[in-house]
Amino acid sequence: MFTVDRSPGRGEELDWRARAACRDVDPELFFPTATAGAALVVEERRALSVCAVCPVLAACRTWAVAEQSHGIAGGLTEEGRRRARRATPRSRRVERPPAVVPVPSPRTDRAPVIAAGCAALTAGADRGDVARTLGVTRRTVDRWAAALMVVTAGGGRR
């Protein structure tokens, strides 16, 4: 038979885990083997009773919601942690960079395209040809033509 030294290790005295109530309890208690029904409820209650008297429950719960996926931790079941994650506002969640970094569109400066389209329309070019040549939709060319009609008919924009 051997004994386990439960005194805090180097640097561990500052860690909340060193003061946790579950430190001296069999870890299997926090991973119920029952899958449903009254047996599961009994196993969960045993584990949760240890959490109920824990002096570092708040720190453990924060860690458990962020990191722990299985078993009982932080005074919460797996389902309780899932609900806590859903209830956490996105602004408080850790933002992960997007998988693909968006690249600026090479066509960010549209002024030359619009000017060329308006010039072609003023010269009498076909709207479909203008759209294909400039790489825009026919609807965009129709909007340019409508804007030109307002400008030319009224002498200025309204």
PDB file of N, CA and C in Angstrom, residues 42-86:
ATOM      1  N   VAL A  42     -28.937   9.828  -8.757  1.00  0.00           N
ATOM      2  CA  VAL A  42     -28.246   9.541  -7.494  1.00  0.00           C
ATOM      3  C   VAL A  42     -26.752   9.801  -7.628  1.00  0.00           C
ATOM      4  N   GLU A  43     -26.140   9.323  -8.715  1.00  0.00           N
ATOM      5  CA  GLU A  43     -24.702   9.531  -8.918  1.00  0.00           C
ATOM      6  C   GLU A  43     -24.371  11.020  -9.062  1.00  0.00           C
ATOM      7  N   GLU A  44     -25.201  11.744  -9.806  1.00  0.00           N
ATOM      8  CA  GLU A  44     -24.956  13.183  -9.978  1.00  0.00           C
ATOM      9  C   GLU A  44     -25.080  13.918  -8.651  1.00  0.00           C
ATOM     10  N   ARG A  45     -26.081  13.552  -7.839  1.00  0.00           N
ATOM     11  CA  ARG A  45     -26.266  14.220  -6.545  1.00  0.00           C
ATOM     12  C   ARG A  45     -25.087  13.994  -5.622  1.00  0.00           C
ATOM     13  N   ARG A  46     -24.504  12.801  -5.643  1.00  0.00           N
ATOM     14  CA  ARG A  46     -23.323  12.532  -4.813  1.00  0.00           C
ATOM     15  C   ARG A  46     -22.186  13.478  -5.194  1.00  0.00           C
ATOM     16  N   ALA A  47     -21.941  13.606  -6.482  1.00  0.00           N
ATOM     17  CA  ALA A  47     -20.860  14.485  -6.942  1.00  0.00           C
ATOM     18  C   ALA A  47     -21.186  15.944  -6.645  1.00  0.00           C
ATOM     19  N   LEU A  48     -22.413  16.331  -6.878  1.00  0.00           N
ATOM     20  CA  LEU A  48     -22.804  17.725  -6.650  1.00  0.00           C
ATOM     21  C   LEU A  48     -22.779  18.093  -5.168  1.00  0.00           C
ATOM     22  N   SER A  49     -22.944  17.108  -4.290  1.00  0.00           N
ATOM     23  CA  SER A  49     -22.867  17.404  -2.852  1.00  0.00           C
ATOM     24  C   SER A  49     -21.446  17.784  -2.449  1.00  0.00           C
ATOM     25  N   VAL A  50     -20.454  17.245  -3.122  1.00  0.00           N
ATOM     26  CA  VAL A  50     -19.061  17.654  -2.862  1.00  0.00           C
ATOM     27  C   VAL A  50     -18.865  19.084  -3.362  1.00  0.00           C
ATOM     28  N   CYS A  51     -19.381  19.386  -4.537  1.00  0.00           N
ATOM     29  CA  CYS A  51     -19.251  20.733  -5.101  1.00  0.00           C
ATOM     30  C   CYS A  51     -19.958  21.777  -4.234  1.00  0.00           C
ATOM     31  N   ALA A  52     -21.049  21.382  -3.607  1.00  0.00           N
ATOM     32  CA  ALA A  52     -21.850  22.331  -2.824  1.00  0.00           C
ATOM     33  C   ALA A  52     -21.071  22.923  -1.657  1.00  0.00           C
ATOM     34  N   VAL A  53     -20.095  22.192  -1.125  1.00  0.00           N
ATOM     35  CA  VAL A  53     -19.325  22.691   0.026  1.00  0.00           C
ATOM     36  C   VAL A  53     -17.927  23.154  -0.377  1.00  0.00           C
ATOM     37  N   CYS A  54     -17.683  23.268  -1.655  1.00  0.00           N
ATOM     38  CA  CYS A  54     -16.347  23.623  -2.139  1.00  0.00           C
ATOM     39  C   CYS A  54     -16.074  25.115  -1.959  1.00  0.00           C
ATOM     40  N   PRO A  55     -14.910  25.475  -1.399  1.00  0.00           N
ATOM     41  CA  PRO A  55     -14.591  26.885  -1.203  1.00  0.00           C
ATOM     42  C   PRO A  55     -14.189  27.614  -2.483  1.00  0.00           C
ATOM     43  N   VAL A  56     -13.905  26.883  -3.544  1.00  0.00           N
ATOM     44  CA  VAL A  56     -13.469  27.519  -4.796  1.00  0.00           C
ATOM     45  C   VAL A  56     -14.440  27.215  -5.939  1.00  0.00           C
ATOM     46  N   LEU A  57     -15.714  27.085  -5.598  1.00  0.00           N
ATOM     47  CA  LEU A  57     -16.724  26.715  -6.591  1.00  0.00           C
ATOM     48  C   LEU A  57     -16.779  27.701  -7.757  1.00  0.00           C
ATOM     49  N   ALA A  58     -16.700  28.988  -7.488  1.00  0.00           N
ATOM     50  CA  ALA A  58     -16.810  29.988  -8.567  1.00  0.00           C
ATOM     51  C   ALA A  58     -15.678  29.839  -9.578  1.00  0.00           C
ATOM     52  N   ALA A  59     -14.452  29.685  -9.089  1.00  0.00           N
ATOM     53  CA  ALA A  59     -13.307  29.525  -9.997  1.00  0.00           C
ATOM     54  C   ALA A  59     -13.427  28.224 -10.781  1.00  0.00           C
ATOM     55  N   CYS A  60     -13.856  27.178 -10.098  1.00  0.00           N
ATOM     56  CA  CYS A  60     -14.020  25.884 -10.752  1.00  0.00           C
ATOM     57  C   CYS A  60     -15.107  25.949 -11.814  1.00  0.00           C
ATOM     58  N   ARG A  61     -16.204  26.631 -11.528  1.00  0.00           N
ATOM     59  CA  ARG A  61     -17.301  26.738 -12.486  1.00  0.00           C
ATOM     60  C   ARG A  61     -16.853  27.493 -13.738  1.00  0.00           C
ATOM     61  N   THR A  62     -16.111  28.564 -13.542  1.00  0.00           N
ATOM     62  CA  THR A  62     -15.605  29.326 -14.693  1.00  0.00           C
ATOM     63  C   THR A  62     -14.747  28.439 -15.579  1.00  0.00           C
ATOM     64  N   TRP A  63     -13.849  27.686 -14.944  1.00  0.00           N
ATOM     65  CA  TRP A  63     -12.983  26.774 -15.682  1.00  0.00           C
ATOM     66  C   TRP A  63     -13.816  25.685 -16.367  1.00  0.00           C
ATOM     67  N   ALA A  64     -14.760  25.099 -15.629  1.00  0.00           N
ATOM     68  CA  ALA A  64     -15.537  23.984 -16.151  1.00  0.00           C
ATOM     69  C   ALA A  64     -16.364  24.379 -17.366  1.00  0.00           C
ATOM     70  N   VAL A  65     -16.991  25.541 -17.324  1.00  0.00           N
ATOM     71  CA  VAL A  65     -17.812  25.986 -18.453  1.00  0.00           C
ATOM     72  C   VAL A  65     -16.927  26.196 -19.690  1.00  0.00           C
ATOM     73  N   ALA A  66     -15.737  26.701 -19.480  1.00  0.00           N
ATOM     74  CA  ALA A  66     -14.848  26.976 -20.608  1.00  0.00           C
ATOM     75  C   ALA A  66     -14.105  25.738 -21.110  1.00  0.00           C
ATOM     76  N   GLU A  67     -13.756  24.802 -20.221  1.00  0.00           N
ATOM     77  CA  GLU A  67     -12.830  23.741 -20.590  1.00  0.00           C
ATOM     78  C   GLU A  67     -13.347  22.313 -20.486  1.00  0.00           C
ATOM     79  N   GLN A  68     -14.193  22.014 -19.531  1.00  0.00           N
ATOM     80  CA  GLN A  68     -14.561  20.632 -19.239  1.00  0.00           C
ATOM     81  C   GLN A  68     -15.776  20.200 -20.050  1.00  0.00           C
ATOM     82  N   SER A  69     -15.674  19.073 -20.729  1.00  0.00           N
ATOM     83  CA  SER A  69     -16.807  18.633 -21.539  1.00  0.00           C
ATOM     84  C   SER A  69     -17.553  17.443 -20.937  1.00  0.00           C
ATOM     85  N   HIS A  70     -16.906  16.652 -20.089  1.00  0.00           N
ATOM     86  CA  HIS A  70     -17.541  15.446 -19.562  1.00  0.00           C
ATOM     87  C   HIS A  70     -17.596  15.472 -18.042  1.00  0.00           C
ATOM     88  N   GLY A  71     -18.555  14.741 -17.507  1.00  0.00           N
ATOM     89  CA  GLY A  71     -18.648  14.567 -16.066  1.00  0.00           C
ATOM     90  C   GLY A  71     -19.254  15.754 -15.339  1.00  0.00           C
ATOM     91  N   ILE A  72     -19.088  15.729 -14.005  1.00  0.00           N
ATOM     92  CA  ILE A  72     -19.575  16.791 -13.133  1.00  0.00           C
ATOM     93  C   ILE A  72     -18.380  17.678 -12.807  1.00  0.00           C
ATOM     94  N   ALA A  73     -18.520  18.974 -12.971  1.00  0.00           N
ATOM     95  CA  ALA A  73     -17.436  19.903 -12.645  1.00  0.00           C
ATOM     96  C   ALA A  73     -18.029  21.280 -12.402  1.00  0.00           C
ATOM     97  N   GLY A  74     -17.469  21.994 -11.446  1.00  0.00           N
ATOM     98  CA  GLY A  74     -17.948  23.338 -11.149  1.00  0.00           C
ATOM     99  C   GLY A  74     -19.358  23.351 -10.596  1.00  0.00           C
ATOM    100  N   GLY A  75     -19.795  22.241 -10.035  1.00  0.00           N
ATOM    101  CA  GLY A  75     -21.152  22.159  -9.513  1.00  0.00           C
ATOM    102  C   GLY A  75     -22.197  22.049 -10.606  1.00  0.00           C
ATOM    103  N   LEU A  76     -21.775  21.668 -11.816  1.00  0.00           N
ATOM    104  CA  LEU A  76     -22.690  21.559 -12.953  1.00  0.00           C
ATOM    105  C   LEU A  76     -22.546  20.209 -13.635  1.00  0.00           C
ATOM    106  N   THR A  77     -23.647  19.699 -14.133  1.00  0.00           N
ATOM    107  CA  THR A  77     -23.613  18.501 -14.961  1.00  0.00           C
ATOM    108  C   THR A  77     -23.198  18.911 -16.370  1.00  0.00           C
ATOM    109  N   GLU A  78     -23.033  17.926 -17.242  1.00  0.00           N
ATOM    110  CA  GLU A  78     -22.687  18.240 -18.642  1.00  0.00           C
ATOM    111  C   GLU A  78     -23.748  19.138 -19.272  1.00  0.00           C
ATOM    112  N   GLU A  79     -25.018  18.813 -19.017  1.00  0.00           N
ATOM    113  CA  GLU A  79     -26.109  19.627 -19.573  1.00  0.00           C
ATOM    114  C   GLU A  79     -26.116  21.030 -18.969  1.00  0.00           C
ATOM    115  N   GLY A  80     -25.827  21.135 -17.688  1.00  0.00           N
ATOM    116  CA  GLY A  80     -25.767  22.447 -17.041  1.00  0.00           C
ATOM    117  C   GLY A  80     -24.674  23.321 -17.637  1.00  0.00           C
ATOM    118  N   ARG A  81     -23.538  22.713 -17.963  1.00  0.00           N
ATOM    119  CA  ARG A  81     -22.465  23.492 -18.593  1.00  0.00           C
ATOM    120  C   ARG A  81     -22.828  23.897 -20.014  1.00  0.00           C
ATOM    121  N   ARG A  82     -23.530  23.022 -20.736  1.00  0.00           N
ATOM    122  CA  ARG A  82     -23.976  23.397 -22.089  1.00  0.00           C
ATOM    123  C   ARG A  82     -24.911  24.596 -22.029  1.00  0.00           C
ATOM    124  N   ARG A  83     -25.847  24.578 -21.065  1.00  0.00           N
ATOM    125  CA  ARG A  83     -26.760  25.725 -20.913  1.00  0.00           C
ATOM    126  C   ARG A  83     -25.993  26.986 -20.539  1.00  0.00           C
ATOM    127  N   ALA A  84     -24.999  26.853 -19.679  1.00  0.00           N
ATOM    128  CA  ALA A  84     -24.205  28.016 -19.270  1.00  0.00           C
ATOM    129  C   ALA A  84     -23.434  28.585 -20.459  1.00  0.00           C
ATOM    130  N   ARG A  85     -22.937  27.712 -21.315  1.00  0.00           N
ATOM    131  CA  ARG A  85     -22.213  28.199 -22.508  1.00  0.00           C
ATOM    132  C   ARG A  85     -23.154  28.948 -23.438  1.00  0.00           C
ATOM    133  N   ARG A  86     -24.362  28.419 -23.613  1.00  0.00           N
ATOM    134  CA  ARG A  86     -25.331  29.101 -24.488  1.00  0.00           C
ATOM    135  C   ARG A  86     -25.768  30.433 -23.905  1.00  0.00           C
TER     136      ARG A  86
END
